[in-house]
Tab-separated table of C-alpha atoms in Angstrom:
chain	number	residue	atom	x	y	z
A	1	MET	CA	40.867	-30.059	-73.043
A	2	THR	CA	43.343	-27.542	-74.373
A	3	LYS	CA	41.764	-24.448	-75.769
A	4	LYS	CA	43.905	-21.857	-77.496
A	5	PHE	CA	44.211	-18.563	-75.638
A	6	LYS	CA	42.684	-15.852	-77.826
A	7	ASP	CA	42.471	-12.062	-77.941
A	8	THR	CA	38.935	-12.223	-76.554
A	9	ASP	CA	40.210	-14.154	-73.505
A	10	MET	CA	42.829	-11.494	-72.967
A	11	GLN	CA	40.168	-8.782	-73.231
A	12	ALA	CA	38.151	-10.496	-70.503
A	13	VAL	CA	41.177	-10.849	-68.208
A	14	ILE	CA	42.360	-7.261	-68.730
A	15	GLY	CA	38.848	-5.902	-68.176
A	16	TRP	CA	38.576	-7.873	-64.964
A	17	ILE	CA	41.978	-6.721	-63.656
A	18	LEU	CA	41.194	-3.057	-64.293
A	19	ARG	CA	37.818	-3.301	-62.610
A	20	ALA	CA	39.124	-5.230	-59.597
A	21	GLY	CA	42.123	-2.906	-59.213
A	22	VAL	CA	39.959	0.208	-59.150
A	23	LEU	CA	37.454	-1.382	-56.770
A	24	VAL	CA	40.057	-2.609	-54.271
A	25	SER	CA	42.187	0.549	-54.288
A	26	MET	CA	39.165	2.839	-53.997
A	27	SER	CA	37.871	0.845	-51.013
A	28	VAL	CA	41.245	1.165	-49.294
A	29	ILE	CA	41.376	4.916	-50.054
A	30	PHE	CA	37.840	5.302	-48.684
A	31	ILE	CA	38.614	3.441	-45.446
A	32	GLY	CA	41.778	5.504	-44.983
A	33	GLY	CA	39.795	8.664	-45.708
A	34	VAL	CA	37.212	7.872	-43.018
A	35	ILE	CA	39.931	7.267	-40.431
A	36	TYR	CA	41.805	10.413	-41.507
A	37	LEU	CA	38.672	12.571	-41.220
A	38	TYR	CA	37.760	11.003	-37.886
A	39	ARG	CA	41.172	11.753	-36.423
A	40	HIS	CA	42.040	15.014	-38.150
A	41	GLY	CA	38.703	16.428	-39.313
A	42	TYR	CA	39.080	19.658	-37.371
A	43	THR	CA	42.766	20.159	-37.986
A	44	HIS	CA	43.781	23.139	-40.080
A	45	VAL	CA	45.471	22.357	-43.408
A	46	ASP	CA	47.385	24.519	-45.822
A	47	TYR	CA	48.411	23.357	-49.278
A	48	SER	CA	49.385	26.768	-50.639
A	49	LYS	CA	53.125	26.092	-50.394
A	50	PHE	CA	54.654	22.903	-51.731
A	51	VAL	CA	56.613	21.132	-49.002
A	52	GLY	CA	56.153	17.504	-50.088
A	53	VAL	CA	54.227	14.883	-48.136
A	54	PRO	CA	54.631	14.060	-44.403
A	55	ASP	CA	57.563	11.741	-43.692
A	56	PHE	CA	55.444	8.774	-42.636
A	57	VAL	CA	53.787	8.493	-46.067
A	58	SER	CA	56.877	9.200	-48.161
A	59	ASN	CA	58.404	5.717	-48.125
A	60	PRO	CA	57.166	2.099	-48.105
A	61	ALA	CA	58.431	1.376	-44.569
A	62	GLY	CA	56.604	4.412	-43.212
A	63	ILE	CA	53.391	3.488	-45.024
A	64	ILE	CA	53.474	-0.094	-43.717
A	65	HIS	CA	54.126	1.117	-40.168
A	66	GLY	CA	51.300	3.630	-40.594
A	67	ILE	CA	48.869	0.932	-41.712
A	68	ILE	CA	49.682	-1.203	-38.660
A	69	THR	CA	49.127	1.774	-36.362
A	70	LEU	CA	45.915	2.665	-38.290
A	71	ARG	CA	46.985	6.061	-39.539
A	72	GLY	CA	44.452	7.286	-42.082
A	73	ARG	CA	46.833	8.962	-44.500
A	74	ALA	CA	49.130	5.922	-44.603
A	75	ILE	CA	46.140	3.744	-45.536
A	76	ILE	CA	45.057	6.252	-48.223
A	77	GLN	CA	48.586	6.283	-49.620
A	78	ALA	CA	48.604	2.469	-49.734
A	79	GLY	CA	45.356	2.642	-51.736
A	80	ILE	CA	46.913	5.179	-54.102
A	81	VAL	CA	49.934	2.917	-54.619
A	82	LEU	CA	47.514	0.075	-55.485
A	83	LEU	CA	45.669	2.376	-57.883
A	84	ILE	CA	48.896	3.368	-59.657
A	85	ALA	CA	49.878	-0.313	-59.773
A	86	THR	CA	46.603	-1.307	-61.475
A	87	PRO	CA	47.516	-0.257	-65.049
A	88	VAL	CA	51.029	-1.644	-64.540
A	89	ILE	CA	49.620	-5.017	-63.482
A	90	ARG	CA	47.429	-4.812	-66.587
A	91	VAL	CA	50.607	-4.516	-68.691
A	92	VAL	CA	52.148	-7.535	-66.914
A	93	PHE	CA	49.070	-9.629	-67.709
A	94	SER	CA	49.109	-8.448	-71.337
A	95	ALA	CA	52.679	-9.766	-71.568
A	96	ILE	CA	51.561	-13.141	-70.217
A	97	GLY	CA	48.641	-13.144	-72.658
A	98	PHE	CA	50.897	-12.436	-75.641
A	99	ILE	CA	53.248	-15.245	-74.557
A	100	MET	CA	50.275	-17.644	-74.421
A	101	GLU	CA	49.200	-16.495	-77.877
A	102	ARG	CA	52.785	-17.065	-79.069
A	103	ASP	CA	52.834	-13.482	-80.325
A	104	PHE	CA	56.487	-12.805	-79.618
A	105	LEU	CA	56.599	-9.420	-81.311
A	106	TYR	CA	54.013	-8.129	-78.847
A	107	THR	CA	55.569	-9.954	-75.907
A	108	GLY	CA	58.695	-7.903	-76.685
A	109	ILE	CA	56.752	-4.647	-77.085
A	110	THR	CA	54.961	-5.215	-73.764
A	111	MET	CA	58.228	-6.046	-71.983
A	112	LEU	CA	59.694	-2.818	-73.356
A	113	VAL	CA	56.811	-0.799	-71.865
A	114	LEU	CA	57.396	-2.508	-68.499
A	115	LEU	CA	61.108	-1.672	-68.699
A	116	ILE	CA	60.312	1.990	-69.361
A	117	ILE	CA	58.013	2.133	-66.320
A	118	LEU	CA	60.755	0.465	-64.250
A	119	ALA	CA	63.281	3.019	-65.506
A	120	SER	CA	60.829	5.742	-64.533
A	121	MET	CA	60.590	4.320	-61.017
A	122	ILE	CA	64.370	4.220	-60.640
A	123	SER	CA	64.910	7.680	-62.084
A	124	GLY	CA	62.353	9.064	-59.640
A	125	HIS	CA	64.522	7.871	-56.757
A	126	ALA	CA	67.522	9.615	-58.209
A	127	GLY	CA	65.759	12.934	-58.760
B	1	MET	CA	40.464	25.727	-43.672
B	2	SER	CA	39.641	22.590	-41.699
B	3	VAL	CA	40.296	19.160	-43.201
B	4	THR	CA	36.596	18.221	-43.243
B	5	ILE	CA	35.439	21.343	-45.079
B	6	LEU	CA	38.263	21.219	-47.611
B	7	THR	CA	37.586	17.508	-48.220
B	8	LEU	CA	33.869	18.142	-48.794
B	9	ILE	CA	34.494	21.027	-51.212
B	10	ILE	CA	37.017	18.985	-53.196
B	11	LEU	CA	34.711	15.950	-53.180
B	12	VAL	CA	31.798	17.917	-54.669
B	13	GLY	CA	34.026	19.754	-57.143
B	14	SER	CA	35.696	16.531	-58.257
B	15	TYR	CA	32.343	14.812	-58.643
B	16	LEU	CA	31.187	17.570	-61.010
B	17	ALA	CA	34.530	17.455	-62.827
B	18	GLY	CA	34.218	13.698	-63.333
B	19	LEU	CA	30.581	13.987	-64.407
B	20	LEU	CA	31.242	16.695	-66.991
B	21	GLY	CA	34.470	15.065	-68.052
B	22	SER	CA	32.832	11.772	-68.917
B	23	LEU	CA	29.832	13.441	-70.607
B	24	THR	CA	32.063	15.515	-72.863
B	25	GLY	CA	34.905	13.042	-73.267
B	26	LEU	CA	37.489	15.483	-71.980
B	27	GLY	CA	38.382	13.618	-68.798
B	28	GLY	CA	38.179	15.028	-65.281
B	29	GLY	CA	41.855	15.932	-64.889
B	30	VAL	CA	41.558	19.120	-66.906
B	31	VAL	CA	39.079	20.613	-64.420
B	32	ILE	CA	40.755	19.313	-61.250
B	33	ILE	CA	43.926	21.377	-61.635
B	34	PRO	CA	42.199	24.785	-62.080
B	35	LEU	CA	39.707	23.851	-59.327
B	36	LEU	CA	42.500	23.177	-56.849
B	37	THR	CA	44.851	25.970	-57.892
B	38	ILE	CA	42.570	28.882	-58.816
B	39	LEU	CA	39.621	28.277	-56.490
B	40	LEU	CA	41.284	26.676	-53.480
B	41	GLY	CA	44.782	28.142	-53.665
B	42	VAL	CA	46.512	24.761	-53.664
B	43	ASP	CA	50.107	24.712	-54.930
B	44	ILE	CA	50.217	23.516	-58.539
B	45	GLN	CA	52.644	20.703	-57.660
B	46	TYR	CA	50.137	19.139	-55.240
B	47	ALA	CA	47.401	19.697	-57.836
B	48	ILE	CA	49.387	17.819	-60.489
B	49	GLY	CA	49.843	14.857	-58.117
B	50	ALA	CA	46.158	14.682	-57.187
B	51	SER	CA	45.070	15.046	-60.807
B	52	LEU	CA	47.285	12.154	-61.924
B	53	VAL	CA	45.665	9.891	-59.344
B	54	SER	CA	42.184	10.826	-60.564
B	55	VAL	CA	43.229	10.265	-64.179
B	56	ILE	CA	44.364	6.713	-63.418
B	57	ALA	CA	41.147	5.948	-61.528
B	58	THR	CA	38.802	7.121	-64.276
B	59	SER	CA	40.730	5.710	-67.197
B	60	SER	CA	41.074	2.273	-65.590
B	61	GLY	CA	37.415	2.279	-64.568
B	62	SER	CA	36.058	3.106	-67.999
B	63	ALA	CA	38.682	1.199	-70.002
B	64	ALA	CA	37.541	-1.991	-68.275
B	65	ALA	CA	34.152	-1.784	-70.008
B	66	TYR	CA	35.456	-0.828	-73.464
B	67	VAL	CA	38.085	-3.569	-73.456
B	68	LYS	CA	35.478	-6.215	-72.674
B	69	GLU	CA	33.279	-5.018	-75.536
B	70	GLY	CA	36.234	-5.462	-77.878
B	71	ILE	CA	36.243	-1.895	-79.222
B	72	THR	CA	39.711	-1.116	-77.874
B	73	ASN	CA	42.629	-2.069	-80.124
B	74	ILE	CA	44.918	-3.665	-77.524
B	75	ARG	CA	47.903	-4.178	-79.858
B	76	LEU	CA	47.744	-0.605	-81.110
B	77	GLY	CA	47.505	0.611	-77.498
B	78	MET	CA	50.455	-1.505	-76.367
B	79	PHE	CA	52.607	-0.365	-79.296
B	80	LEU	CA	51.849	3.327	-78.774
B	81	GLU	CA	52.377	2.996	-75.011
B	82	ILE	CA	56.102	2.700	-75.787
B	83	ALA	CA	55.922	6.324	-76.937
B	84	THR	CA	53.597	7.645	-74.231
B	85	THR	CA	55.486	6.050	-71.310
B	86	ILE	CA	58.857	7.346	-72.573
B	87	GLY	CA	57.247	10.766	-72.992
B	88	ALA	CA	55.613	10.642	-69.543
B	89	MET	CA	58.881	9.727	-67.862
B	90	VAL	CA	60.703	12.576	-69.607
B	91	GLY	CA	57.885	14.993	-68.771
B	92	ALA	CA	57.896	14.083	-65.071
B	93	LEU	CA	61.686	14.350	-64.901
B	94	ILE	CA	61.913	17.776	-66.516
B	95	ALA	CA	58.909	19.146	-64.592
B	96	VAL	CA	61.178	19.949	-61.639
B	97	TYR	CA	63.361	22.220	-63.728
B	98	ILE	CA	60.537	24.154	-65.350
B	99	PRO	CA	59.125	27.208	-63.520
B	100	THR	CA	55.574	26.613	-62.243
B	101	ASN	CA	54.226	29.690	-64.023
B	102	PHE	CA	55.378	28.262	-67.359
B	103	ILE	CA	53.586	25.011	-66.498
B	104	ALA	CA	50.426	27.034	-65.771
B	105	ILE	CA	50.620	28.776	-69.162
B	106	LEU	CA	51.241	25.508	-71.001
B	107	PHE	CA	48.334	23.942	-69.117
B	108	GLY	CA	46.056	26.761	-70.241
B	109	VAL	CA	47.043	26.319	-73.875
B	110	ILE	CA	46.493	22.540	-73.769
B	111	LEU	CA	43.156	23.132	-72.031
B	112	ILE	CA	41.917	25.384	-74.848
B	113	LEU	CA	43.108	22.858	-77.431
B	114	SER	CA	41.194	20.113	-75.577
B	115	ALA	CA	38.042	22.229	-75.523
B	116	VAL	CA	38.266	22.875	-79.266
B	117	MET	CA	38.860	19.175	-79.869
B	118	SER	CA	35.752	18.245	-77.881
B	119	LEU	CA	33.622	20.498	-80.110
B	120	LYS	CA	34.950	19.027	-83.352
B	121	LYS	CA	32.587	16.971	-85.465
B	122	LYS	CA	33.297	13.318	-85.097
B	123	ALA	CA	33.603	11.742	-88.507
B	124	GLU	CA	33.705	7.953	-88.491
B	125	HIS	CA	36.206	7.375	-91.265
B	126	ILE	CA	37.075	3.821	-92.120
B	127	HIS	CA	40.037	3.159	-94.357
B	128	GLN	CA	41.094	0.048	-96.154
B	129	GLN	CA	44.429	1.220	-97.541
B	130	LYS	CA	47.403	-0.997	-96.813
B	131	SER	CA	50.380	0.271	-94.834
B	132	VAL	CA	53.435	-2.016	-94.664
B	133	LEU	CA	54.414	-0.959	-91.145
B	134	ALA	CA	50.873	-1.319	-89.794
B	135	GLU	CA	50.699	-4.762	-91.371
B	136	LYS	CA	54.029	-5.833	-89.849
B	137	LEU	CA	52.972	-4.583	-86.407
B	138	LYS	CA	49.526	-6.195	-86.723
B	139	LEU	CA	47.828	-2.879	-85.926
B	140	ASN	CA	44.888	-3.255	-88.292
B	141	GLY	CA	41.753	-4.471	-86.614
B	142	SER	CA	38.000	-4.435	-86.562
B	143	PHE	CA	35.392	-3.152	-84.158
B	144	PRO	CA	31.892	-4.365	-83.348
B	145	THR	CA	28.816	-2.482	-84.587
B	146	PRO	CA	25.138	-3.484	-84.566
B	147	ALA	CA	25.618	-4.469	-88.221
B	148	GLY	CA	28.593	-6.701	-87.486
B	149	ALA	CA	32.366	-6.303	-87.220
B	150	VAL	CA	33.818	-3.468	-89.299
B	151	PRO	CA	37.479	-3.896	-90.327
B	152	TYR	CA	39.776	-0.876	-90.584
B	153	THR	CA	43.413	-0.181	-91.377
B	154	VAL	CA	45.931	2.084	-89.694
B	155	ARG	CA	47.927	4.707	-91.573
B	156	ASN	CA	50.989	6.854	-90.834
B	157	VAL	CA	52.318	4.771	-87.936
B	158	GLY	CA	55.474	6.898	-87.598
B	159	GLY	CA	53.565	10.180	-87.400
B	160	GLY	CA	51.173	8.778	-84.823
B	161	PHE	CA	54.042	7.407	-82.749
B	162	PHE	CA	55.777	10.794	-82.732
B	163	MET	CA	52.581	12.590	-81.694
B	164	MET	CA	52.190	10.051	-78.858
B	165	LEU	CA	55.670	10.919	-77.565
B	166	PHE	CA	54.499	14.525	-77.341
B	167	ALA	CA	51.231	13.514	-75.663
B	168	GLY	CA	53.251	11.558	-73.106
B	169	VAL	CA	55.523	14.514	-72.300
B	170	ILE	CA	52.514	16.793	-71.798
B	171	SER	CA	50.857	14.178	-69.594
B	172	GLY	CA	53.972	13.765	-67.439
B	173	LEU	CA	54.569	17.498	-67.246
B	174	LEU	CA	51.026	18.590	-66.400
B	175	GLY	CA	49.554	15.575	-64.605
B	176	ILE	CA	46.710	15.081	-67.059
B	177	GLY	CA	45.776	12.181	-69.304
B	178	SER	CA	46.204	14.274	-72.463
B	179	GLY	CA	43.405	12.290	-74.062
B	180	ALA	CA	42.744	15.061	-76.579
B	181	LEU	CA	46.292	14.740	-77.934
B	182	LYS	CA	46.071	10.960	-78.043
B	183	VAL	CA	42.833	11.115	-80.001
B	184	LEU	CA	44.428	13.712	-82.298
B	185	ALA	CA	47.235	11.246	-82.997
B	186	MET	CA	44.975	8.268	-83.682
B	187	ASP	CA	41.941	9.903	-85.259
B	188	GLY	CA	43.685	12.776	-87.050
B	189	ILE	CA	47.031	11.274	-88.075
B	190	MET	CA	46.579	7.496	-88.129
B	191	ARG	CA	43.025	7.713	-89.489
B	192	ILE	CA	41.538	5.215	-87.075
B	193	PRO	CA	37.729	5.136	-86.569
B	194	PHE	CA	36.722	7.587	-83.844
B	195	LYS	CA	35.204	4.997	-81.527
B	196	VAL	CA	38.416	2.974	-81.613
B	197	SER	CA	40.576	6.095	-81.121
B	198	THR	CA	38.721	7.305	-78.040
B	199	THR	CA	38.518	3.918	-76.323
B	200	THR	CA	42.137	3.033	-77.117
B	201	SER	CA	43.209	6.472	-75.854
B	202	ASN	CA	41.328	5.776	-72.627
B	203	PHE	CA	43.035	2.405	-72.365
B	204	MET	CA	46.474	4.005	-72.724
B	205	ILE	CA	45.916	6.914	-70.337
B	206	GLY	CA	46.192	4.732	-67.213
B	207	VAL	CA	49.618	3.394	-68.177
B	208	THR	CA	50.871	6.797	-69.346
B	209	ALA	CA	49.794	8.397	-66.075
B	210	ALA	CA	51.257	5.531	-64.001
B	211	ALA	CA	54.665	6.033	-65.639
B	212	SER	CA	54.831	9.632	-64.415
B	213	ALA	CA	52.957	8.950	-61.157
B	214	VAL	CA	55.773	6.686	-59.906
B	215	VAL	CA	58.130	9.660	-60.256
B	216	TYR	CA	55.749	12.114	-58.580
B	217	LEU	CA	54.957	9.680	-55.767
B	218	GLN	CA	58.609	9.580	-54.778
B	219	ARG	CA	58.905	13.346	-54.993
B	220	GLY	CA	56.052	13.935	-52.546
B	221	TYR	CA	53.636	15.499	-55.090
B	222	ILE	CA	50.914	12.991	-54.275
B	223	ASP	CA	49.432	14.075	-50.954
B	224	PRO	CA	46.979	11.567	-49.445
B	225	GLY	CA	44.763	14.241	-47.881
B	226	LEU	CA	44.167	15.872	-51.285
B	227	SER	CA	44.192	12.789	-53.486
B	228	MET	CA	41.549	10.987	-51.403
B	229	PRO	CA	38.561	13.278	-52.175
B	230	VAL	CA	39.801	13.956	-55.721
B	231	ALA	CA	40.068	10.279	-56.657
B	232	ILE	CA	36.774	9.260	-55.044
B	233	GLY	CA	34.872	12.285	-56.373
B	234	VAL	CA	36.092	12.032	-59.948
B	235	LEU	CA	35.465	8.293	-60.154
B	236	LEU	CA	31.897	8.595	-58.803
B	237	GLY	CA	31.260	11.517	-61.166
B	238	ALA	CA	32.551	9.574	-64.146
B	239	LEU	CA	30.373	6.596	-63.218
B	240	SER	CA	27.232	8.757	-63.054
B	241	GLY	CA	28.264	10.432	-66.299
B	242	SER	CA	28.513	7.140	-68.137
B	243	LYS	CA	25.074	6.128	-66.797
B	244	ILE	CA	23.515	9.406	-67.974
B	245	LEU	CA	25.225	9.104	-71.345
B	246	VAL	CA	23.368	5.868	-72.030
B	247	HIS	CA	20.006	7.581	-71.521
B	248	THR	CA	20.530	10.831	-73.395
B	249	SER	CA	20.736	11.068	-77.154
B	250	SER	CA	22.426	14.438	-77.473
B	251	SER	CA	25.042	16.085	-75.323
B	252	GLY	CA	25.801	18.777	-77.901
B	253	TRP	CA	24.787	21.763	-75.761
B	254	LEU	CA	26.710	20.339	-72.824
B	255	ARG	CA	29.877	20.247	-74.889
B	256	VAL	CA	29.455	23.923	-75.723
B	257	VAL	CA	28.886	24.869	-72.065
B	258	PHE	CA	31.857	22.798	-70.987
B	259	ALA	CA	34.086	24.256	-73.684
B	260	VAL	CA	33.178	27.783	-72.539
B	261	VAL	CA	33.885	26.948	-68.874
B	262	VAL	CA	37.149	25.245	-69.741
B	263	THR	CA	38.256	28.161	-71.926
B	264	PHE	CA	37.493	30.568	-69.061
B	265	LEU	CA	39.542	28.455	-66.613
B	266	ALA	CA	42.316	28.185	-69.186
B	267	SER	CA	42.534	31.945	-69.638
B	268	GLN	CA	42.701	32.321	-65.829
B	269	MET	CA	45.589	29.862	-65.694
B	270	ILE	CA	47.403	31.644	-68.527
B	271	TYR	CA	46.834	35.062	-66.922
B	272	LYS	CA	48.086	33.880	-63.533
B	273	GLY	CA	51.034	32.202	-65.210
B	274	ILE	CA	52.019	35.375	-67.060
B	275	THR	CA	51.646	37.603	-64.004
B	276	GLY	CA	53.522	35.031	-61.892
B	277	ASN	CA	50.692	34.557	-59.396
B	278	ILE	CA	50.677	30.785	-59.333
């Protein structure tokens, strides 16, 4: 049976993605937070001067290595990356939805938004 | 201060910020930045990073419900996201070149504007006038009410789009959702019913914030130790807020209290910005 993909179907999918994204990323952040507090709970911290983040959470390779070695902050950062990705994944699924609805104007608009986010990602590297 | 104590303070503060933010519709981000900078002496750049993370968490969490109910205008949101993401990218890129005390002053001004906006009477205006551009872009829609679906039309698409560019820049520059500006664009300029404006604004905030967050992430603004309690606290606060909201009929007095608190924090930020103490 072929049923036409409608706006209401898209609403259900987008709602589900947002909810799942928040749930998964928050769980990861929480787990990382517990490990971080367990290992560094009594350490002294100072955020009064901006010096950036520690090296091991500043790039994907460092974060992945940190997850394997169970470093709390690396796990938190992975959760934060997932959280930031959630709305972007929502945009990707909107594009797919508009293609299925054969709404090419909005497929184009959605692709444009994705391109802008991509440009933002690349320009961040340069800066 | 030890990690545990700082985490607990931020967790409680963020919970209250999220709770009040969702009850008043202002969003938690506006309280997070003064909480971290004024009360805890955190550098404003770290505060911006942590606030952005909390903004994405709360907007995604609450947008999920509104989208399912069909109140959010997805096409309108997608179209206007072109403007907000371009703005957010520009805002995040120029943030590095702008002195932090200027950012603090600008933040204070936007904060006061948000507080005033939250006190404004919400008129549910529904228009049926035709706009060629809105028709072409399929922006007109309808939203569900107990009495059935109510159709509405969208006006002044160009003006709204321009205002969204500005909202995006402010969001990227200050690390907030700039929901007040988004609602101003949709409710005030495009004449969209208030319920649709607020939910569509919420829907867009996540994507706007993500566009600038990818820049800040690479620049080391988003510190895991700070973002962890902020994100968890604000989200839990917002969840409790939305539960309370269902059971209370009037939050009028709360809005007034919140507006006063926010205005006080805003004046602190402006003062510290002017005297260069931030």
